[in-house]
mmCIF file of C-alpha atoms in Angstrom:
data_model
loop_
_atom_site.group_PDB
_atom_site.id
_atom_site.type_symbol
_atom_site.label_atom_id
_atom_site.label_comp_id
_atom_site.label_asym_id
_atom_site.label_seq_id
_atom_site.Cartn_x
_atom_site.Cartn_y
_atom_site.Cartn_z
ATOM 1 C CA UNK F 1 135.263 92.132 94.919
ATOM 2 C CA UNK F 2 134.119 90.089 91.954
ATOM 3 C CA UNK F 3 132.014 91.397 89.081
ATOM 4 C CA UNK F 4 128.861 89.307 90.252
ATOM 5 C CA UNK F 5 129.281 90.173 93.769
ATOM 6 C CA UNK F 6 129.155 94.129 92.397
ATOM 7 C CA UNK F 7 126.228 93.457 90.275
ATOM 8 C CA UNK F 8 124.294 91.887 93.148
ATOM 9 C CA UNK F 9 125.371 94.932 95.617
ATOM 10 C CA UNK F 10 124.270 97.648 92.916
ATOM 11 C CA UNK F 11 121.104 95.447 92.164
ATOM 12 C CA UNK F 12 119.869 96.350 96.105
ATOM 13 C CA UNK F 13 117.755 98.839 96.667
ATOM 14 C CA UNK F 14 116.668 99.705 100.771
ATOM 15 C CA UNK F 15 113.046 101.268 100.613
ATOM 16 C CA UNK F 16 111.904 102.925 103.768
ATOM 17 C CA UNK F 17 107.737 103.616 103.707
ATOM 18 C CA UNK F 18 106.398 106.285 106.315
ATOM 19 C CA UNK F 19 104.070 108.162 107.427
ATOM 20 C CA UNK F 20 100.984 108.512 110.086
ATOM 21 C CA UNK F 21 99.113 105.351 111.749
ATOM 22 C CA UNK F 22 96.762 103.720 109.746
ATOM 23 C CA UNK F 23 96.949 104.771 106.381
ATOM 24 C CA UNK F 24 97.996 101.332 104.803
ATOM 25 C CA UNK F 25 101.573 101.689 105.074
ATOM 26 C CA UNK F 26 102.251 97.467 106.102
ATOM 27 C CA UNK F 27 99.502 96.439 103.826
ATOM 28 C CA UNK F 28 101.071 98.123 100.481
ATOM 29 C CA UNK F 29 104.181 96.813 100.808
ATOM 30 C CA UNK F 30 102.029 93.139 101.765
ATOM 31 C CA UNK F 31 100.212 93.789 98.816
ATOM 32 C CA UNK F 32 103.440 94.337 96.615
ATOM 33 C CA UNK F 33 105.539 91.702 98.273
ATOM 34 C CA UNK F 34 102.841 88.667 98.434
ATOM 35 C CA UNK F 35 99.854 90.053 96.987
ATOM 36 C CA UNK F 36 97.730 89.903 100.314
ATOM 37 C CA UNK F 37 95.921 92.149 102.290
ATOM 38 C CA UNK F 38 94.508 92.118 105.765
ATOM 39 C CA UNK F 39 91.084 93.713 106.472
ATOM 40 C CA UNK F 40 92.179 93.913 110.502
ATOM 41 C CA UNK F 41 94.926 96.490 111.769
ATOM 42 C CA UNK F 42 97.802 96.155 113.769
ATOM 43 C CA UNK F 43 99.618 98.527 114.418
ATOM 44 C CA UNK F 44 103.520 98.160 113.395
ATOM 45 C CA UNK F 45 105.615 98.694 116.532
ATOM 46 C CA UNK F 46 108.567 99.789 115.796
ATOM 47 C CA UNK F 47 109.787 98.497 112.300
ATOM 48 C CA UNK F 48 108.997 95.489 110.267
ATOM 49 C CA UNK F 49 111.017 94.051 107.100
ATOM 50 C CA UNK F 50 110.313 92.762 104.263
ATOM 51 C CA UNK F 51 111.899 91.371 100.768
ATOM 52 C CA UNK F 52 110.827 91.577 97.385
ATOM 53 C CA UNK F 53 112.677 90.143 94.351
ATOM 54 C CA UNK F 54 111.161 91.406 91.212
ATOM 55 C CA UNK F 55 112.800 92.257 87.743
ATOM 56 C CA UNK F 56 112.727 95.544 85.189
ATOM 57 C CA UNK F 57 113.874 93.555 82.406
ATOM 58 C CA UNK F 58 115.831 90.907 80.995
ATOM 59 C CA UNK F 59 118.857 91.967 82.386
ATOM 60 C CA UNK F 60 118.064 93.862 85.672
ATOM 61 C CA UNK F 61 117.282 91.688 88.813
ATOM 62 C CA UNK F 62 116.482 93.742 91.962
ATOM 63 C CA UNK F 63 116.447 92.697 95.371
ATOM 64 C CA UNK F 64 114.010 95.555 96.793
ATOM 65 C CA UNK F 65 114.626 95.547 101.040
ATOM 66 C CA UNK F 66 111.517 97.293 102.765
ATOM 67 C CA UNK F 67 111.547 98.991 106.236
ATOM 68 C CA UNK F 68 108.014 99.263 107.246
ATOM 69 C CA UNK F 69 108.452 102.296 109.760
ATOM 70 C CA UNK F 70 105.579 102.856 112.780
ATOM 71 C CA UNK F 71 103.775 106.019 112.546
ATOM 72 C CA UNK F 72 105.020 106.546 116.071
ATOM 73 C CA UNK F 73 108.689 106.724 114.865
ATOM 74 C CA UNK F 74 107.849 109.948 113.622
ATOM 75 C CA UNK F 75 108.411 111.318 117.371
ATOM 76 C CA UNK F 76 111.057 108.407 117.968
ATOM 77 C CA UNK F 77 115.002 107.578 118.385
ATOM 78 C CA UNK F 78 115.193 105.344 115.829
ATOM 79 C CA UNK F 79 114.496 107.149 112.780
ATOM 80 C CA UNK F 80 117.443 108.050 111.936
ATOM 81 C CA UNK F 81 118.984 104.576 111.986
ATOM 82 C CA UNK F 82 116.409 102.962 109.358
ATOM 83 C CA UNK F 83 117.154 105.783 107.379
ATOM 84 C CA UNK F 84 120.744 104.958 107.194
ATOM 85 C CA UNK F 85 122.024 104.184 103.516
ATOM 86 C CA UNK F 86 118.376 104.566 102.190
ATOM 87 C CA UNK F 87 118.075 104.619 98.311
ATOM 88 C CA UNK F 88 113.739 105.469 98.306
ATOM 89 C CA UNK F 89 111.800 106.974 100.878
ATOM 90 C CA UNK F 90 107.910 106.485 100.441
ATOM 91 C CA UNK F 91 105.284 108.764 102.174
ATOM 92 C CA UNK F 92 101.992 107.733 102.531
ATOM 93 C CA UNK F 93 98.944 109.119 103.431
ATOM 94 C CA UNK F 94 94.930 108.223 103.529
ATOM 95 C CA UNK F 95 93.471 110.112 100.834
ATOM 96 C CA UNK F 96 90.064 110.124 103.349
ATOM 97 C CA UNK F 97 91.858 111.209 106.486
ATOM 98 C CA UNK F 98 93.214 114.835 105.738
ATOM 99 C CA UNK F 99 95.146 114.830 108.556
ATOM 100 C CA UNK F 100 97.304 112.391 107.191
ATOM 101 C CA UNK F 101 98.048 114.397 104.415
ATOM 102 C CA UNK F 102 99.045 117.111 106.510
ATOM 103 C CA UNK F 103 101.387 115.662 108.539
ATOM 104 C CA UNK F 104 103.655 114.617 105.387
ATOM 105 C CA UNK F 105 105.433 118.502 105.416
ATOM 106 C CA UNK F 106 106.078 117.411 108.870
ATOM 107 C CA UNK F 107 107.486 113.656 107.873
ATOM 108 C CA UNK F 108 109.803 115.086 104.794
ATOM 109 C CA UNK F 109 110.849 117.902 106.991
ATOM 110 C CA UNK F 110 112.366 115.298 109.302
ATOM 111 C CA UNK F 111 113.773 112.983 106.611
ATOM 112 C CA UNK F 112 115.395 116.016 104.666
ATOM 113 C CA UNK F 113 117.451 116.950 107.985
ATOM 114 C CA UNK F 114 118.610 113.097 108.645
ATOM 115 C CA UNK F 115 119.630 112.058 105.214
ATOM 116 C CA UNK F 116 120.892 115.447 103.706
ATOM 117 C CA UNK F 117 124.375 114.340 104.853
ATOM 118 C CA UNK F 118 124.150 111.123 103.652
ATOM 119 C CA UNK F 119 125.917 111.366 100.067
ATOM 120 C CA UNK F 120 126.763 107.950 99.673
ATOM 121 C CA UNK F 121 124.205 107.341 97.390
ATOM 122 C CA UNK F 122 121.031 108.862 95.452
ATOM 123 C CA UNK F 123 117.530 109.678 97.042
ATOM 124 C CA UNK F 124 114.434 109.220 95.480
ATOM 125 C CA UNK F 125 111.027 110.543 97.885
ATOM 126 C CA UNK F 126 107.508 109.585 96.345
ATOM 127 C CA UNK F 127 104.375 110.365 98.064
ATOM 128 C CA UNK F 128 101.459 107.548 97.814
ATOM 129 C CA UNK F 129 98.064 108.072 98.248
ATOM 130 C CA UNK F 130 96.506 105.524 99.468
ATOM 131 C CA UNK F 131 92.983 104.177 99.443
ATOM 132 C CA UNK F 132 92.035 105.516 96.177
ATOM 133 C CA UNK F 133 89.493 102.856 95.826
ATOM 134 C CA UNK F 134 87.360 105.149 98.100
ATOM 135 C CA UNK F 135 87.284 108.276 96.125
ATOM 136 C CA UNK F 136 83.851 109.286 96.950
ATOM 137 C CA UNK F 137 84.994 109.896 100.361
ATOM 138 C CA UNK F 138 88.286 111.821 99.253
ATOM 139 C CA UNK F 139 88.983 114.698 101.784
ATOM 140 C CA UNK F 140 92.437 115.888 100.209
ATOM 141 C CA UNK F 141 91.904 117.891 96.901
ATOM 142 C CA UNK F 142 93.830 116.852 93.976
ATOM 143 C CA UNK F 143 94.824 120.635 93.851
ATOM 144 C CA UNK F 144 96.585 120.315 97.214
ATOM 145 C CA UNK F 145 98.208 117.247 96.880
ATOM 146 C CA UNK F 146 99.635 118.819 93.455
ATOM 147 C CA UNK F 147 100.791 122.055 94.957
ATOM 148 C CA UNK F 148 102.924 120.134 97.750
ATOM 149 C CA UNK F 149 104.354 117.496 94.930
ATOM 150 C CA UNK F 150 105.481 120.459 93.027
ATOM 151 C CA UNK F 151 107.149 122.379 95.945
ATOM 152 C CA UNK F 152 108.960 119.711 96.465
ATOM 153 C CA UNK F 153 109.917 118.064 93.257
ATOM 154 C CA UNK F 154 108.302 114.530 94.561
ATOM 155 C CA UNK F 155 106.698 111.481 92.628
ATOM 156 C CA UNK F 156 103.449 111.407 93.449
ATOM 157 C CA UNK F 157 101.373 108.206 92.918
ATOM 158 C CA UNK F 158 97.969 107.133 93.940
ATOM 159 C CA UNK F 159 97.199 103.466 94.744
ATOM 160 C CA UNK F 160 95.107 101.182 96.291
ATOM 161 C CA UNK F 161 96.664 98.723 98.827
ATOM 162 C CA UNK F 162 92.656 97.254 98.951
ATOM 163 C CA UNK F 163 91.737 95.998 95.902
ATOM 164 C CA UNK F 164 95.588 96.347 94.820
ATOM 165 C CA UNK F 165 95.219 99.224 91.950
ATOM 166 C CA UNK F 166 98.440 101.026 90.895
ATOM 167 C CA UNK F 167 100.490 98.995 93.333
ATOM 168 C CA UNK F 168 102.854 97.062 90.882
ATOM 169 C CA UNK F 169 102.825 99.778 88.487
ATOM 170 C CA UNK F 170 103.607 102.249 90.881
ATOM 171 C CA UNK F 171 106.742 100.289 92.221
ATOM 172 C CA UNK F 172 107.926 99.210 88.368
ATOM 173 C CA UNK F 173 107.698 102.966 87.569
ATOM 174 C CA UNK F 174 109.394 103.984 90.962
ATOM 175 C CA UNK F 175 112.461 101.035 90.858
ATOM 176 C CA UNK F 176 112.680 101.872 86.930
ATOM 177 C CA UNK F 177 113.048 105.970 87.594
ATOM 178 C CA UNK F 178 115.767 105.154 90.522
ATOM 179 C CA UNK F 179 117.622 102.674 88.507
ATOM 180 C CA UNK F 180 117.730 104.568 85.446
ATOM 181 C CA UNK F 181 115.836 101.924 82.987
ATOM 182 C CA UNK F 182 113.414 102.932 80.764
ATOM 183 C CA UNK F 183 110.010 101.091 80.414
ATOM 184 C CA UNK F 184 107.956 100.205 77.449
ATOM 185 C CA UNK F 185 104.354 101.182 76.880
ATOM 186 C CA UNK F 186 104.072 97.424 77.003
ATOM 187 C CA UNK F 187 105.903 96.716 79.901
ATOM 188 C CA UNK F 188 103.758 99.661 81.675
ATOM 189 C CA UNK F 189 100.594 98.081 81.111
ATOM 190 C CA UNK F 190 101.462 94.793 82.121
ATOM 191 C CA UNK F 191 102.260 95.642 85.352
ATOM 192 C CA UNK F 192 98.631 97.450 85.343
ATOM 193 C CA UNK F 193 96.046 95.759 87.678
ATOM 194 C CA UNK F 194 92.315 96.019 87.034
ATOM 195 C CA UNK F 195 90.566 96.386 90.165
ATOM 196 C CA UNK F 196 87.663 94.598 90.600
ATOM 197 C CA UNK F 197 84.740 95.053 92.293
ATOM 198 C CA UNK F 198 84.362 93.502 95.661
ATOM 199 C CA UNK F 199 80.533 91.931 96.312
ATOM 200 C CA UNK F 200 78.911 92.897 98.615
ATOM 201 C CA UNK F 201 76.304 90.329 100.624
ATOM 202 C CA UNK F 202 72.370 91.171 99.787
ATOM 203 C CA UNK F 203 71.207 93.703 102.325
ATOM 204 C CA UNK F 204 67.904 93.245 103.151
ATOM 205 C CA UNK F 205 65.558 96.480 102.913
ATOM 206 C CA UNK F 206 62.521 96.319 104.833
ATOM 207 C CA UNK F 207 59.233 98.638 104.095
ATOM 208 C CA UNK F 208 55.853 98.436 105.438
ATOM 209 C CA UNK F 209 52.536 99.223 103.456
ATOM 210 C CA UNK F 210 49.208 98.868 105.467
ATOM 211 C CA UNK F 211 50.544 97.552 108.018
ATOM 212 C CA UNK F 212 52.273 94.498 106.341
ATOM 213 C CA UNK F 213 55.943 93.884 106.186
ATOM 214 C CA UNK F 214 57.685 93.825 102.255
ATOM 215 C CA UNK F 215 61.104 92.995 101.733
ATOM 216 C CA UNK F 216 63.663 93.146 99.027
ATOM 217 C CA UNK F 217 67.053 92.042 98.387
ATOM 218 C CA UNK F 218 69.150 95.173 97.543
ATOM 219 C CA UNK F 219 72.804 94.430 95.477
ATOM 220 C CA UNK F 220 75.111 96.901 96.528
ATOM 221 C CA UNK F 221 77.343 96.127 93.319
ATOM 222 C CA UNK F 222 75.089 95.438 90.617
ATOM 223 C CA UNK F 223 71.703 94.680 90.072
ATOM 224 C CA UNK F 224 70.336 91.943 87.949
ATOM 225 C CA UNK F 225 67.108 92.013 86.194
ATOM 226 C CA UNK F 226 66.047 89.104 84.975
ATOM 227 C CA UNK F 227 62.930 89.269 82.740
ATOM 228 C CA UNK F 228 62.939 85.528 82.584
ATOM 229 C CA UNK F 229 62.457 85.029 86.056
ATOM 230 C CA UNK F 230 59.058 84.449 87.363
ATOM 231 C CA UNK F 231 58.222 85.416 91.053
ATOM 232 C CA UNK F 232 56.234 82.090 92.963
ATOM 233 C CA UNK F 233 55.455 84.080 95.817
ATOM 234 C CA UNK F 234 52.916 82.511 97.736
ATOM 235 C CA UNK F 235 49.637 84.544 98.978
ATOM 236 C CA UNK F 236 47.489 84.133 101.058
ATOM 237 C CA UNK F 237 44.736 86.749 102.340
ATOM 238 C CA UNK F 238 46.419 87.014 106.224
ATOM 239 C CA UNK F 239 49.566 86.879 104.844
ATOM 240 C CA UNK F 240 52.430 89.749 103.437
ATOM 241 C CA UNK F 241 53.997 89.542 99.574
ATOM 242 C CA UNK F 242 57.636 88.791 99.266
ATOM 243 C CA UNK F 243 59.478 89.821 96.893
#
C-alpha cells in the first residue's frame, strides 16, 4: 500500500450517532453535513448514511462516515454490525424529554458489551444534548447529566441541531480530541455559530373593554417602540379603537 493510500485510510473516521426516537439524532448530523434542518420528523428506519469532508488544519483532511442508527435498533439485530470498526460513538438525548436521558445507561451499556472486543482501533463515546435552544423547558439537571459524564469518563457536549449552536464546534473539538490535533483559541471560535433568533409571526391578542373588541399585535421576539410613529386610527362613535 502506497503512502497516500495510508494517509487517506488513517484520515477516515466511521461515526455511529444513537440513542432514543426523536431527539434530533438525523437532523444533527443534517445540520453538520449540509447545514439544513427539517421542522417535520421521520422516523429513521433502520440506518441512514451520510458523508462529511471537513478539515482540522492545513495538513489534516478527514473523511467523517456517519451511521445514523434508529432508536428502534436499540432492541434490534443489527446493532452490532454498524458498530463494527467504529472509531466515535455519539449518544444523544432531548434535554426536554428526561426519558431520553435515561435510557443512555441503557444505550452505553449495550455498546460497551459489542465493541469491548473490538481492539482494532480506538473508541471515543460523547454524549450530546440536544435541543439546548429550549432551555426554559430543560427537564434533565445539569447536575445529573454531570454525574453520569463523570462515571463514565465521556465528552459531554450540548448543542442545538435547531438553530445549529455548538454543532461545528462540537464536531471540530470531537474529530480534533480523536485524531490527536490540537486546536487554537482561534480556530475554536471560528467554528463557533451564533444562534439567532428565529421570528416569530405577530400574534394577535384580543381584549374587550365595555363591550368593544381591542386588539394588539404582540412580537414574540422583540418589541419595537417607535416614538416616531403616529397611530391614524380611525374613530368613529359606533365603532372600536385599533391599535
Amino acid at each position: 500500500m502506497s503512502d497516500s493510500e495510508d494517509d487517506f485510510n488513517n484520515n477516515q473516521i466511521k461515526v455511529v450517532v444513537l440513542g432514543e426516537q426523536n431527539v434530533g439524532k438525523t437532523n444533527i448530523i443534517k445540520r453538520y453535513c449540509y447545514d439544513d434542518f427539517s421542522r417535520i420528523y421521520v422516523p429513521t428506519v433502520g440506518a441512514d448514511f451520510f458523508i462529511k469532508r471537513t478539515s482540522l488544519s492545513k495538513n489534516k483532511e478527514i473523511t467523517v462516515r456517519f451511521t445514523d442508527v434508529s432508536g428502534l435498533e436499540l432492541a434490534g439485530h443489527m446493532l452490532k454490525t454498524y458498530l463494527f470498526q467504529v472509531n466515535i460513538v455519539i449518544l444523544v438525548y432531548d434535554i426536554t424529554e428526561y426519558k431520553s436521558f435515561d435510557s443512555l445507561a441503557i444505550w452505553l451499556r449495550v455498546v460497551d458489551q459489542i465493541i469491548e472486543n473490538n481492539t482494532e482501533s480506538q473508541k471515543l463515546i460523547a454524549v450530546f444534548g440536544n435541543k439546548c435552544d429550549l432551555e426554559h423547558k430543560r427537564s434533565v439537571r445539569l447536575d445529573k447529566t454531570n454525574h453520569f459524564i463523570n462515571e463514565h469518563q465521556l465528552v459531554n457536549y450540548f448543542v442545538s441541531a435547531k438553530t445549529g449552536e455548538n454543532i461545528n464546534s462540537a464536531f471540530t473539538e470531537l474529530l480534533a480530541r480523536y485524531f490527536n490535533v490540537p486546536l487554537t483559541r482561534l480556530e475554536k471560535e471560528k467554528q463557533k455559530m451564533v444562534m439567532k433568533a428565529e421570528l416569530i409571526p405577530n400574534t394577535p391578542v384580543i381584549s374587550t373593554k365595555n363591550g368593544c373588541s381591542k386588539m394588539k399585535m404582540k412580537n414574540n421576539v422583540n418589541t419595537v417602540k417607535n416614538k416616531n410613529k403616529k397611530n391614524n386610527a380611525v374613530r368613529s362613535e359606533n365603532s372600536c379603537t385599533v391599535q
